[in-house]
Amino acid sequence: MTQQIPPTPQGLPQPEPELAGVRNFRDVGGLPTTDGRRVRPGRLFRSGHLAHATETDAQFLNSLGLHTVFDFRNDADHALEGPDVELAGVRNVNIPLSDPADGREFWKMVRDGDLARLRSLLGDGKGEARMAHSYRSIIANRTAEHGRVLRALAADSVPALMHCAAGKDRAGLSIAVTLLALGVEREAIVADYLESNAPHRRYRVRRSGETQETRAPEVAELLAPLFDARAAYLAAAFDTIDERWGGVPSYLTEGLGLSPEALDRLRARLLD
């Protein structure tokens, strides 16, 4: 059940609500920047998908005064989970990003618990390598999408909520890119990202059948790299920025095409 919580004093983020149908929701307000400022509470939120939001969840989300919901899911995600709940007066922007799990056929295999195929795809460290490669690829190849998000935030699209399916990978990277543009310390970005590991935040896999094989500890072990938020994944993303662009400033201007004026507007909207 969602708890309606009054604002807290001194501009601090509200205590986290209990949402019945939305996983991994949180306000990223309060994170520190390298120049001594902080992300303004109530301006930037992250979560898993909103397709299963209850009526009470929707009431809470409507109370946030959102301008835009950025949905980074693709067609396969929408087919599996359904569309987001409609929120009155909120613009929904779908910007599909690559799913580390390769969409519908992969998730069918996960739900069916095909142990032999899972071993071949994820065993012997392949799962961790797959995730790190995916994070690198999204940073390197999705500059147009991330640039679009940051320009929208700088123009008018706040308060904003960013989500994908679980709110961990695609949304996690988009939040990380936004926080880098705001000058948030990398350690703080990683700490926020790792909060997705809390049991009540994790994505729920709906299995098509429960058998002894699908419940086997080996299945959980093989799938763990996909469902974990691991600092090494975000480190791979940061390394890609440093290796390809020589650091965050060049990544923002050359990679994402952001002007100094756009960055100033972004920081004015999202920082205290």
Tab-separated table of N, CA and C in Angstrom, residues 38-196:
chain	number	residue	atom	x	y	z
A	38	ARG	N	23.869	19.963	-4.397
A	38	ARG	CA	23.172	18.684	-4.333
A	38	ARG	C	22.030	18.669	-5.342
A	39	VAL	N	21.675	17.459	-5.767
A	39	VAL	CA	20.517	17.303	-6.636
A	39	VAL	C	19.275	17.684	-5.847
A	40	ARG	N	18.438	18.483	-6.459
A	40	ARG	CA	17.246	18.984	-5.784
A	40	ARG	C	16.207	17.873	-5.631
A	41	PRO	N	15.719	17.632	-4.430
A	41	PRO	CA	14.676	16.604	-4.254
A	41	PRO	C	13.406	16.963	-5.026
A	42	GLY	N	12.680	15.925	-5.426
A	42	GLY	CA	11.410	16.135	-6.104
A	42	GLY	C	11.520	16.522	-7.562
A	43	ARG	N	12.720	16.396	-8.146
A	43	ARG	CA	12.916	16.791	-9.547
A	43	ARG	C	13.233	15.618	-10.460
A	44	LEU	N	13.909	14.592	-9.933
A	44	LEU	CA	14.334	13.467	-10.763
A	44	LEU	C	14.114	12.171	-9.995
A	45	PHE	N	13.308	11.292	-10.605
A	45	PHE	CA	12.963	10.016	-9.993
A	45	PHE	C	13.352	8.877	-10.926
A	46	ARG	N	13.483	7.677	-10.355
A	46	ARG	CA	13.790	6.488	-11.146
A	46	ARG	C	12.945	5.327	-10.622
A	47	SER	N	12.671	4.365	-11.510
A	47	SER	CA	11.871	3.216	-11.079
A	47	SER	C	11.915	2.133	-12.139
A	48	GLY	N	11.290	0.994	-11.803
A	48	GLY	CA	10.948	0.004	-12.806
A	48	GLY	C	9.696	0.446	-13.540
A	49	HIS	N	9.198	-0.400	-14.444
A	49	HIS	CA	8.064	-0.020	-15.287
A	49	HIS	C	6.811	0.271	-14.456
A	50	LEU	N	5.885	1.001	-15.085
A	50	LEU	CA	4.656	1.418	-14.416
A	50	LEU	C	3.445	0.621	-14.886
A	51	ALA	N	3.679	-0.456	-15.632
A	51	ALA	CA	2.569	-1.195	-16.243
A	51	ALA	C	1.670	-1.851	-15.206
A	52	HIS	N	2.229	-2.214	-14.039
A	52	HIS	CA	1.450	-2.909	-13.028
A	52	HIS	C	1.123	-2.006	-11.842
A	53	ALA	N	1.219	-0.711	-12.029
A	53	ALA	CA	0.900	0.221	-10.944
A	53	ALA	C	-0.555	0.070	-10.526
A	54	THR	N	-0.792	0.038	-9.224
A	54	THR	CA	-2.151	-0.010	-8.706
A	54	THR	C	-2.764	1.388	-8.749
A	55	GLU	N	-4.052	1.455	-8.473
A	55	GLU	CA	-4.719	2.764	-8.441
A	55	GLU	C	-4.084	3.665	-7.391
A	56	THR	N	-3.726	3.080	-6.256
A	56	THR	CA	-3.086	3.872	-5.200
A	56	THR	C	-1.689	4.310	-5.611
A	57	ASP	N	-0.964	3.416	-6.293
A	57	ASP	CA	0.350	3.797	-6.826
A	57	ASP	C	0.214	4.988	-7.769
A	58	ALA	N	-0.776	4.919	-8.656
A	58	ALA	CA	-0.975	5.992	-9.628
A	58	ALA	C	-1.305	7.310	-8.934
A	59	GLN	N	-2.067	7.236	-7.858
A	59	GLN	CA	-2.380	8.454	-7.103
A	59	GLN	C	-1.102	9.068	-6.547
A	60	PHE	N	-0.228	8.217	-6.025
A	60	PHE	CA	1.038	8.740	-5.510
A	60	PHE	C	1.870	9.353	-6.631
A	61	LEU	N	1.991	8.652	-7.750
A	61	LEU	CA	2.785	9.169	-8.861
A	61	LEU	C	2.217	10.489	-9.367
A	62	ASN	N	0.896	10.591	-9.420
A	62	ASN	CA	0.278	11.854	-9.825
A	62	ASN	C	0.594	12.977	-8.849
A	63	SER	N	0.780	12.634	-7.577
A	63	SER	CA	1.060	13.664	-6.564
A	63	SER	C	2.445	14.270	-6.709
A	64	LEU	N	3.316	13.639	-7.517
A	64	LEU	CA	4.688	14.135	-7.679
A	64	LEU	C	4.769	15.335	-8.609
A	65	GLY	N	3.688	15.628	-9.329
A	65	GLY	CA	3.711	16.747	-10.268
A	65	GLY	C	4.617	16.512	-11.456
A	66	LEU	N	4.703	15.269	-11.917
A	66	LEU	CA	5.603	14.935	-13.015
A	66	LEU	C	5.235	15.682	-14.293
A	67	HIS	N	6.256	16.102	-15.011
A	67	HIS	CA	6.080	16.652	-16.350
A	67	HIS	C	6.216	15.551	-17.391
A	68	THR	N	7.259	14.698	-17.236
A	68	THR	CA	7.570	13.687	-18.246
A	68	THR	C	7.980	12.380	-17.582
A	69	VAL	N	7.509	11.285	-18.174
A	69	VAL	CA	8.008	9.945	-17.859
A	69	VAL	C	8.803	9.458	-19.058
A	70	PHE	N	10.074	9.156	-18.854
A	70	PHE	CA	10.925	8.588	-19.898
A	70	PHE	C	10.915	7.075	-19.745
A	71	ASP	N	10.410	6.387	-20.757
A	71	ASP	CA	10.297	4.930	-20.760
A	71	ASP	C	11.329	4.386	-21.738
A	72	PHE	N	12.336	3.680	-21.218
A	72	PHE	CA	13.419	3.176	-22.058
A	72	PHE	C	13.199	1.727	-22.506
A	73	ARG	N	11.989	1.207	-22.316
A	73	ARG	CA	11.696	-0.156	-22.739
A	73	ARG	C	11.525	-0.226	-24.255
A	74	ASN	N	11.687	-1.446	-24.794
A	74	ASN	CA	11.491	-1.663	-26.225
A	74	ASN	C	10.195	-2.427	-26.467
A	75	ASP	N	9.931	-2.782	-27.719
A	75	ASP	CA	8.682	-3.461	-28.058
A	75	ASP	C	8.537	-4.791	-27.328
A	76	ALA	N	9.649	-5.534	-27.176
A	76	ALA	CA	9.584	-6.810	-26.478
A	76	ALA	C	9.165	-6.623	-25.024
A	77	ASP	N	9.694	-5.573	-24.380
A	77	ASP	CA	9.297	-5.275	-23.000
A	77	ASP	C	7.811	-4.957	-22.919
A	78	HIS	N	7.338	-4.128	-23.846
A	78	HIS	CA	5.921	-3.745	-23.823
A	78	HIS	C	5.028	-4.954	-24.039
A	79	ALA	N	5.462	-5.890	-24.891
A	79	ALA	CA	4.673	-7.089	-25.132
A	79	ALA	C	4.612	-7.961	-23.875
A	80	LEU	N	5.702	-8.002	-23.112
A	80	LEU	CA	5.751	-8.819	-21.899
A	80	LEU	C	4.989	-8.188	-20.740
A	81	GLU	N	5.134	-6.885	-20.578
A	81	GLU	CA	4.653	-6.228	-19.365
A	81	GLU	C	3.414	-5.374	-19.570
A	82	GLY	N	3.234	-4.870	-20.800
A	82	GLY	CA	2.123	-3.979	-21.066
A	82	GLY	C	2.551	-2.522	-21.006
A	83	PRO	N	1.665	-1.623	-21.410
A	83	PRO	CA	1.983	-0.193	-21.384
A	83	PRO	C	1.947	0.360	-19.965
A	84	ASP	N	2.598	1.492	-19.789
A	84	ASP	CA	2.553	2.171	-18.497
A	84	ASP	C	1.134	2.607	-18.169
A	85	VAL	N	0.834	2.693	-16.876
A	85	VAL	CA	-0.421	3.278	-16.449
A	85	VAL	C	-0.460	4.744	-16.905
A	86	GLU	N	-1.631	5.216	-17.254
A	86	GLU	CA	-1.757	6.608	-17.687
A	86	GLU	C	-1.808	7.520	-16.466
A	87	LEU	N	-0.999	8.566	-16.514
A	87	LEU	CA	-0.978	9.562	-15.454
A	87	LEU	C	-1.484	10.880	-16.024
A	88	ALA	N	-2.421	11.473	-15.353
A	88	ALA	CA	-3.092	12.666	-15.877
A	88	ALA	C	-2.103	13.804	-16.088
A	89	GLY	N	-2.110	14.351	-17.302
A	89	GLY	CA	-1.302	15.522	-17.607
A	89	GLY	C	0.180	15.276	-17.715
A	90	VAL	N	0.599	14.013	-17.729
A	90	VAL	CA	2.022	13.684	-17.781
A	90	VAL	C	2.374	13.203	-19.185
A	91	ARG	N	3.439	13.743	-19.733
A	91	ARG	CA	3.915	13.319	-21.054
A	91	ARG	C	4.740	12.051	-20.918
A	92	ASN	N	4.420	11.053	-21.720
A	92	ASN	CA	5.186	9.807	-21.723
A	92	ASN	C	6.029	9.758	-22.983
A	93	VAL	N	7.351	9.670	-22.823
A	93	VAL	CA	8.288	9.644	-23.936
A	93	VAL	C	8.977	8.289	-23.952
A	94	ASN	N	8.747	7.528	-25.022
A	94	ASN	CA	9.375	6.216	-25.155
A	94	ASN	C	10.643	6.340	-26.000
A	95	ILE	N	11.782	6.043	-25.383
A	95	ILE	CA	13.070	6.073	-26.064
A	95	ILE	C	13.699	4.702	-25.872
A	96	PRO	N	13.436	3.757	-26.775
A	96	PRO	CA	13.931	2.390	-26.565
A	96	PRO	C	15.458	2.340	-26.528
A	97	LEU	N	15.975	1.632	-25.541
A	97	LEU	CA	17.400	1.360	-25.439
A	97	LEU	C	17.614	-0.150	-25.465
A	98	SER	N	18.819	-0.562	-25.774
A	98	SER	CA	19.127	-1.985	-25.886
A	98	SER	C	18.937	-2.686	-24.551
A	99	ASP	N	18.250	-3.813	-24.572
A	99	ASP	CA	18.055	-4.616	-23.376
A	99	ASP	C	19.213	-5.594	-23.236
A	100	PRO	N	19.931	-5.596	-22.104
A	100	PRO	CA	21.026	-6.556	-21.926
A	100	PRO	C	20.595	-8.007	-22.092
A	101	ALA	N	19.309	-8.279	-21.913
A	101	ALA	CA	18.820	-9.653	-22.027
A	101	ALA	C	18.254	-9.971	-23.412
A	102	ASP	N	18.398	-9.059	-24.364
A	102	ASP	CA	18.040	-9.334	-25.763
A	102	ASP	C	16.560	-9.595	-26.012
A	103	GLY	N	15.709	-9.126	-25.118
A	103	GLY	CA	14.294	-9.090	-25.442
A	103	GLY	C	13.521	-10.379	-25.240
A	104	ARG	N	12.459	-10.521	-26.021
A	104	ARG	CA	11.387	-11.473	-25.761
A	104	ARG	C	11.863	-12.922	-25.709
A	105	GLU	N	12.665	-13.365	-26.681
A	105	GLU	CA	13.053	-14.777	-26.725
A	105	GLU	C	13.942	-15.148	-25.543
A	106	PHE	N	14.831	-14.234	-25.161
A	106	PHE	CA	15.678	-14.522	-24.004
A	106	PHE	C	14.837	-14.659	-22.748
A	107	TRP	N	13.908	-13.740	-22.552
A	107	TRP	CA	13.114	-13.788	-21.330
A	107	TRP	C	12.167	-14.974	-21.323
A	108	LYS	N	11.749	-15.440	-22.487
A	108	LYS	CA	10.961	-16.669	-22.525
A	108	LYS	C	11.796	-17.840	-21.998
A	109	MET	N	13.059	-17.883	-22.406
A	109	MET	CA	13.953	-18.933	-21.925
A	109	MET	C	14.135	-18.834	-20.418
A	110	VAL	N	14.272	-17.615	-19.901
A	110	VAL	CA	14.421	-17.415	-18.463
A	110	VAL	C	13.182	-17.912	-17.737
A	111	ARG	N	12.019	-17.548	-18.247
A	111	ARG	CA	10.778	-17.947	-17.587
A	111	ARG	C	10.556	-19.452	-17.662
A	112	ASP	N	10.999	-20.074	-18.735
A	112	ASP	CA	10.848	-21.524	-18.879
A	112	ASP	C	11.894	-22.292	-18.078
A	113	GLY	N	12.944	-21.590	-17.650
A	113	GLY	CA	13.978	-22.244	-16.850
A	113	GLY	C	14.776	-23.275	-17.613
A	114	ASP	N	15.108	-22.984	-18.883
A	114	ASP	CA	15.862	-23.926	-19.723
A	114	ASP	C	17.316	-23.940	-19.262
A	115	LEU	N	17.640	-24.901	-18.400
A	115	LEU	CA	18.938	-24.906	-17.736
A	115	LEU	C	20.087	-25.077	-18.715
A	116	ALA	N	19.940	-25.947	-19.708
A	116	ALA	CA	21.031	-26.179	-20.653
A	116	ALA	C	21.349	-24.906	-21.433
A	117	ARG	N	20.325	-24.228	-21.888
A	117	ARG	CA	20.553	-22.987	-22.644
A	117	ARG	C	21.097	-21.883	-21.745
A	118	LEU	N	20.609	-21.832	-20.520
A	118	LEU	CA	21.139	-20.836	-19.597
A	118	LEU	C	22.622	-21.058	-19.337
A	119	ARG	N	23.024	-22.310	-19.175
A	119	ARG	CA	24.447	-22.610	-18.985
A	119	ARG	C	25.274	-22.139	-20.173
A	120	SER	N	24.784	-22.400	-21.378
A	120	SER	CA	25.563	-22.053	-22.571
A	120	SER	C	25.691	-20.548	-22.745
A	121	LEU	N	24.681	-19.798	-22.335
A	121	LEU	CA	24.697	-18.352	-22.529
A	121	LEU	C	25.317	-17.586	-21.370
A	122	LEU	N	25.186	-18.125	-20.157
A	122	LEU	CA	25.545	-17.343	-18.982
A	122	LEU	C	26.616	-17.969	-18.108
A	123	GLY	N	26.938	-19.254	-18.328
A	123	GLY	CA	27.915	-19.923	-17.480
A	123	GLY	C	29.341	-19.467	-17.721
A	124	ASP	N	30.229	-19.836	-16.803
A	124	ASP	CA	31.672	-19.549	-16.924
A	124	ASP	C	31.965	-18.066	-17.103
A	125	GLY	N	31.252	-17.225	-16.362
A	125	GLY	CA	31.507	-15.793	-16.410
A	125	GLY	C	30.886	-15.065	-17.586
A	126	LYS	N	30.154	-15.795	-18.447
A	126	LYS	CA	29.559	-15.158	-19.624
A	126	LYS	C	28.475	-14.149	-19.236
A	127	GLY	N	27.778	-14.411	-18.139
A	127	GLY	CA	26.734	-13.486	-17.713
A	127	GLY	C	27.296	-12.130	-17.341
A	128	GLU	N	28.348	-12.121	-16.525
A	128	GLU	CA	28.978	-10.853	-16.137
A	128	GLU	C	29.550	-10.128	-17.352
A	129	ALA	N	30.200	-10.892	-18.248
A	129	ALA	CA	30.783	-10.278	-19.442
A	129	ALA	C	29.697	-9.686	-20.328
A	130	ARG	N	28.573	-10.384	-20.421
A	130	ARG	CA	27.454	-9.906	-21.225
A	130	ARG	C	26.954	-8.556	-20.704
A	131	MET	N	26.808	-8.452	-19.388
A	131	MET	CA	26.297	-7.212	-18.812
A	131	MET	C	27.286	-6.067	-18.977
A	132	ALA	N	28.562	-6.320	-18.716
A	132	ALA	CA	29.556	-5.253	-18.863
A	132	ALA	C	29.628	-4.779	-20.310
A	133	HIS	N	29.580	-5.728	-21.256
A	133	HIS	CA	29.590	-5.353	-22.670
A	133	HIS	C	28.369	-4.520	-23.021
A	134	SER	N	27.221	-4.890	-22.489
A	134	SER	CA	25.999	-4.146	-22.777
A	134	SER	C	26.088	-2.711	-22.263
A	135	TYR	N	26.622	-2.540	-21.062
A	135	TYR	CA	26.758	-1.188	-20.511
A	135	TYR	C	27.701	-0.353	-21.376
A	136	ARG	N	28.799	-0.957	-21.799
A	136	ARG	CA	29.724	-0.243	-22.681
A	136	ARG	C	29.036	0.143	-23.990
A	137	SER	N	28.266	-0.798	-24.539
A	137	SER	CA	27.613	-0.568	-25.819
A	137	SER	C	26.573	0.543	-25.742
A	138	ILE	N	25.797	0.558	-24.672
A	138	ILE	CA	24.780	1.605	-24.529
A	138	ILE	C	25.434	2.973	-24.452
A	139	ILE	N	26.511	3.092	-23.683
A	139	ILE	CA	27.211	4.375	-23.588
A	139	ILE	C	27.786	4.780	-24.938
A	140	ALA	N	28.406	3.838	-25.637
A	140	ALA	CA	29.090	4.162	-26.893
A	140	ALA	C	28.120	4.434	-28.030
A	141	ASN	N	27.012	3.709	-28.082
A	141	ASN	CA	26.144	3.741	-29.262
A	141	ASN	C	24.837	4.478	-29.078
A	142	ARG	N	24.517	4.876	-27.870
A	142	ARG	CA	23.235	5.540	-27.632
A	142	ARG	C	23.415	6.993	-27.213
A	143	THR	N	24.401	7.640	-27.812
A	143	THR	CA	24.648	9.045	-27.493
A	143	THR	C	23.499	9.939	-27.936
A	144	ALA	N	22.882	9.635	-29.079
A	144	ALA	CA	21.774	10.466	-29.553
A	144	ALA	C	20.610	10.414	-28.568
A	145	GLU	N	20.320	9.201	-28.058
A	145	GLU	CA	19.211	9.055	-27.118
A	145	GLU	C	19.496	9.768	-25.796
A	146	HIS	N	20.705	9.607	-25.274
A	146	HIS	CA	21.027	10.265	-24.014
A	146	HIS	C	21.102	11.779	-24.175
A	147	GLY	N	21.604	12.222	-25.308
A	147	GLY	CA	21.606	13.654	-25.561
A	147	GLY	C	20.197	14.213	-25.631
A	148	ARG	N	19.295	13.465	-26.239
A	148	ARG	CA	17.887	13.889	-26.331
A	148	ARG	C	17.268	14.019	-24.944
A	149	VAL	N	17.539	13.061	-24.070
A	149	VAL	CA	16.982	13.105	-22.723
A	149	VAL	C	17.494	14.335	-21.974
A	150	LEU	N	18.789	14.575	-22.036
A	150	LEU	CA	19.351	15.692	-21.280
A	150	LEU	C	18.885	17.034	-21.826
A	151	ARG	N	18.738	17.156	-23.143
A	151	ARG	CA	18.212	18.404	-23.693
A	151	ARG	C	16.764	18.623	-23.286
A	152	ALA	N	15.993	17.541	-23.219
A	152	ALA	CA	14.603	17.668	-22.779
A	152	ALA	C	14.534	18.112	-21.319
A	153	LEU	N	15.380	17.535	-20.479
A	153	LEU	CA	15.406	17.943	-19.076
A	153	LEU	C	15.807	19.404	-18.935
A	154	ALA	N	16.763	19.829	-19.730
A	154	ALA	CA	17.220	21.214	-19.667
A	154	ALA	C	16.141	22.187	-20.139
A	155	ALA	N	15.305	21.720	-21.087
A	155	ALA	CA	14.297	22.612	-21.668
A	155	ALA	C	13.077	22.770	-20.777
A	156	ASP	N	12.434	21.628	-20.420
A	156	ASP	CA	11.166	21.781	-19.696
A	156	ASP	C	10.671	20.518	-19.005
A	157	SER	N	11.362	19.390	-19.128
A	157	SER	CA	10.766	18.094	-18.801
A	157	SER	C	10.968	17.644	-17.362
A	158	VAL	N	10.977	18.586	-16.433
A	158	VAL	CA	11.086	18.224	-15.019
A	158	VAL	C	9.871	18.779	-14.266
A	159	PRO	N	9.500	18.083	-13.201
A	159	PRO	CA	10.022	16.833	-12.661
A	159	PRO	C	9.884	15.665	-13.645
A	160	ALA	N	10.842	14.755	-13.599
A	160	ALA	CA	10.872	13.641	-14.537
A	160	ALA	C	11.087	12.330	-13.796
A	161	LEU	N	10.517	11.278	-14.374
A	161	LEU	CA	10.732	9.912	-13.907
A	161	LEU	C	11.334	9.121	-15.051
A	162	MET	N	12.439	8.432	-14.797
A	162	MET	CA	13.063	7.568	-15.802
A	162	MET	C	12.880	6.113	-15.388
A	163	HIS	N	12.460	5.287	-16.332
A	163	HIS	CA	12.316	3.870	-16.010
A	163	HIS	C	12.565	3.010	-17.238
A	164	CYS	N	12.883	1.740	-16.973
A	164	CYS	CA	12.921	0.704	-18.016
A	164	CYS	C	12.046	-0.427	-17.514
A	165	ALA	N	12.495	-1.656	-17.568
A	165	ALA	CA	11.698	-2.763	-17.035
A	165	ALA	C	11.933	-2.896	-15.526
A	166	ALA	N	13.197	-3.104	-15.145
A	166	ALA	CA	13.534	-3.275	-13.732
A	166	ALA	C	14.000	-1.984	-13.077
A	167	GLY	N	14.291	-0.952	-13.876
A	167	GLY	CA	14.812	0.288	-13.321
A	167	GLY	C	16.260	0.212	-12.924
A	168	LYS	N	16.977	-0.796	-13.439
A	168	LYS	CA	18.364	-1.031	-13.020
A	168	LYS	C	19.376	-0.705	-14.106
A	169	ASP	N	19.187	-1.232	-15.318
A	169	ASP	CA	20.219	-1.136	-16.354
A	169	ASP	C	20.020	0.078	-17.259
A	170	ARG	N	19.009	0.049	-18.107
A	170	ARG	CA	18.806	1.162	-19.032
A	170	ARG	C	18.457	2.456	-18.306
A	171	ALA	N	17.540	2.373	-17.357
A	171	ALA	CA	17.246	3.555	-16.547
A	171	ALA	C	18.435	3.911	-15.667
A	172	GLY	N	19.119	2.883	-15.144
A	172	GLY	CA	20.279	3.148	-14.304
A	172	GLY	C	21.367	3.900	-15.046
A	173	LEU	N	21.623	3.511	-16.292
A	173	LEU	CA	22.627	4.214	-17.086
A	173	LEU	C	22.166	5.622	-17.448
A	174	SER	N	20.894	5.784	-17.784
A	174	SER	CA	20.389	7.118	-18.131
A	174	SER	C	20.426	8.047	-16.928
A	175	ILE	N	20.103	7.521	-15.756
A	175	ILE	CA	20.238	8.310	-14.535
A	175	ILE	C	21.709	8.645	-14.296
A	176	ALA	N	22.597	7.673	-14.480
A	176	ALA	CA	24.026	7.908	-14.266
A	176	ALA	C	24.550	8.992	-15.202
A	177	VAL	N	24.145	8.940	-16.473
A	177	VAL	CA	24.575	9.964	-17.435
A	177	VAL	C	24.068	11.338	-17.003
A	178	THR	N	22.816	11.397	-16.560
A	178	THR	CA	22.260	12.670	-16.094
A	178	THR	C	23.034	13.188	-14.895
A	179	LEU	N	23.343	12.307	-13.969
A	179	LEU	CA	24.066	12.726	-12.767
A	179	LEU	C	25.491	13.163	-13.090
A	180	LEU	N	26.128	12.489	-14.045
A	180	LEU	CA	27.449	12.950	-14.486
A	180	LEU	C	27.371	14.358	-15.051
A	181	ALA	N	26.325	14.625	-15.837
A	181	ALA	CA	26.164	15.964	-16.419
A	181	ALA	C	25.930	17.022	-15.347
A	182	LEU	N	25.339	16.616	-14.230
A	182	LEU	CA	25.110	17.544	-13.124
A	182	LEU	C	26.344	17.732	-12.259
A	183	GLY	N	27.369	16.912	-12.491
A	183	GLY	CA	28.580	17.008	-11.688
A	183	GLY	C	28.526	16.211	-10.407
A	184	VAL	N	27.625	15.219	-10.324
A	184	VAL	CA	27.547	14.390	-9.123
A	184	VAL	C	28.784	13.506	-9.042
A	185	GLU	N	29.269	13.315	-7.841
A	185	GLU	CA	30.457	12.498	-7.624
A	185	GLU	C	30.194	11.055	-8.067
A	186	ARG	N	31.168	10.438	-8.707
A	186	ARG	CA	30.979	9.078	-9.220
A	186	ARG	C	30.665	8.097	-8.099
A	187	GLU	N	31.288	8.284	-6.945
A	187	GLU	CA	31.020	7.368	-5.828
A	187	GLU	C	29.554	7.435	-5.424
A	188	ALA	N	28.976	8.624	-5.455
A	188	ALA	CA	27.563	8.781	-5.102
A	188	ALA	C	26.664	8.163	-6.170
A	189	ILE	N	27.062	8.253	-7.437
A	189	ILE	CA	26.290	7.641	-8.518
A	189	ILE	C	26.276	6.126	-8.342
A	190	VAL	N	27.430	5.554	-8.040
A	190	VAL	CA	27.518	4.104	-7.842
A	190	VAL	C	26.682	3.683	-6.642
A	191	ALA	N	26.754	4.445	-5.556
A	191	ALA	CA	25.997	4.090	-4.352
A	191	ALA	C	24.500	4.089	-4.632
A	192	ASP	N	24.007	5.076	-5.377
A	192	ASP	CA	22.585	5.102	-5.725
A	192	ASP	C	22.232	3.914	-6.613
A	193	TYR	N	23.076	3.623	-7.579
A	193	TYR	CA	22.842	2.492	-8.485
A	193	TYR	C	22.737	1.179	-7.721
A	194	LEU	N	23.610	0.978	-6.742
A	194	LEU	CA	23.644	-0.281	-6.007
A	194	LEU	C	22.420	-0.468	-5.105
A	195	GLU	N	21.665	0.594	-4.852
A	195	GLU	CA	20.440	0.455	-4.070
A	195	GLU	C	19.423	-0.447	-4.771
A	196	SER	N	19.577	-0.651	-6.078
A	196	SER	CA	18.667	-1.538	-6.798
A	196	SER	C	18.789	-2.989	-6.356
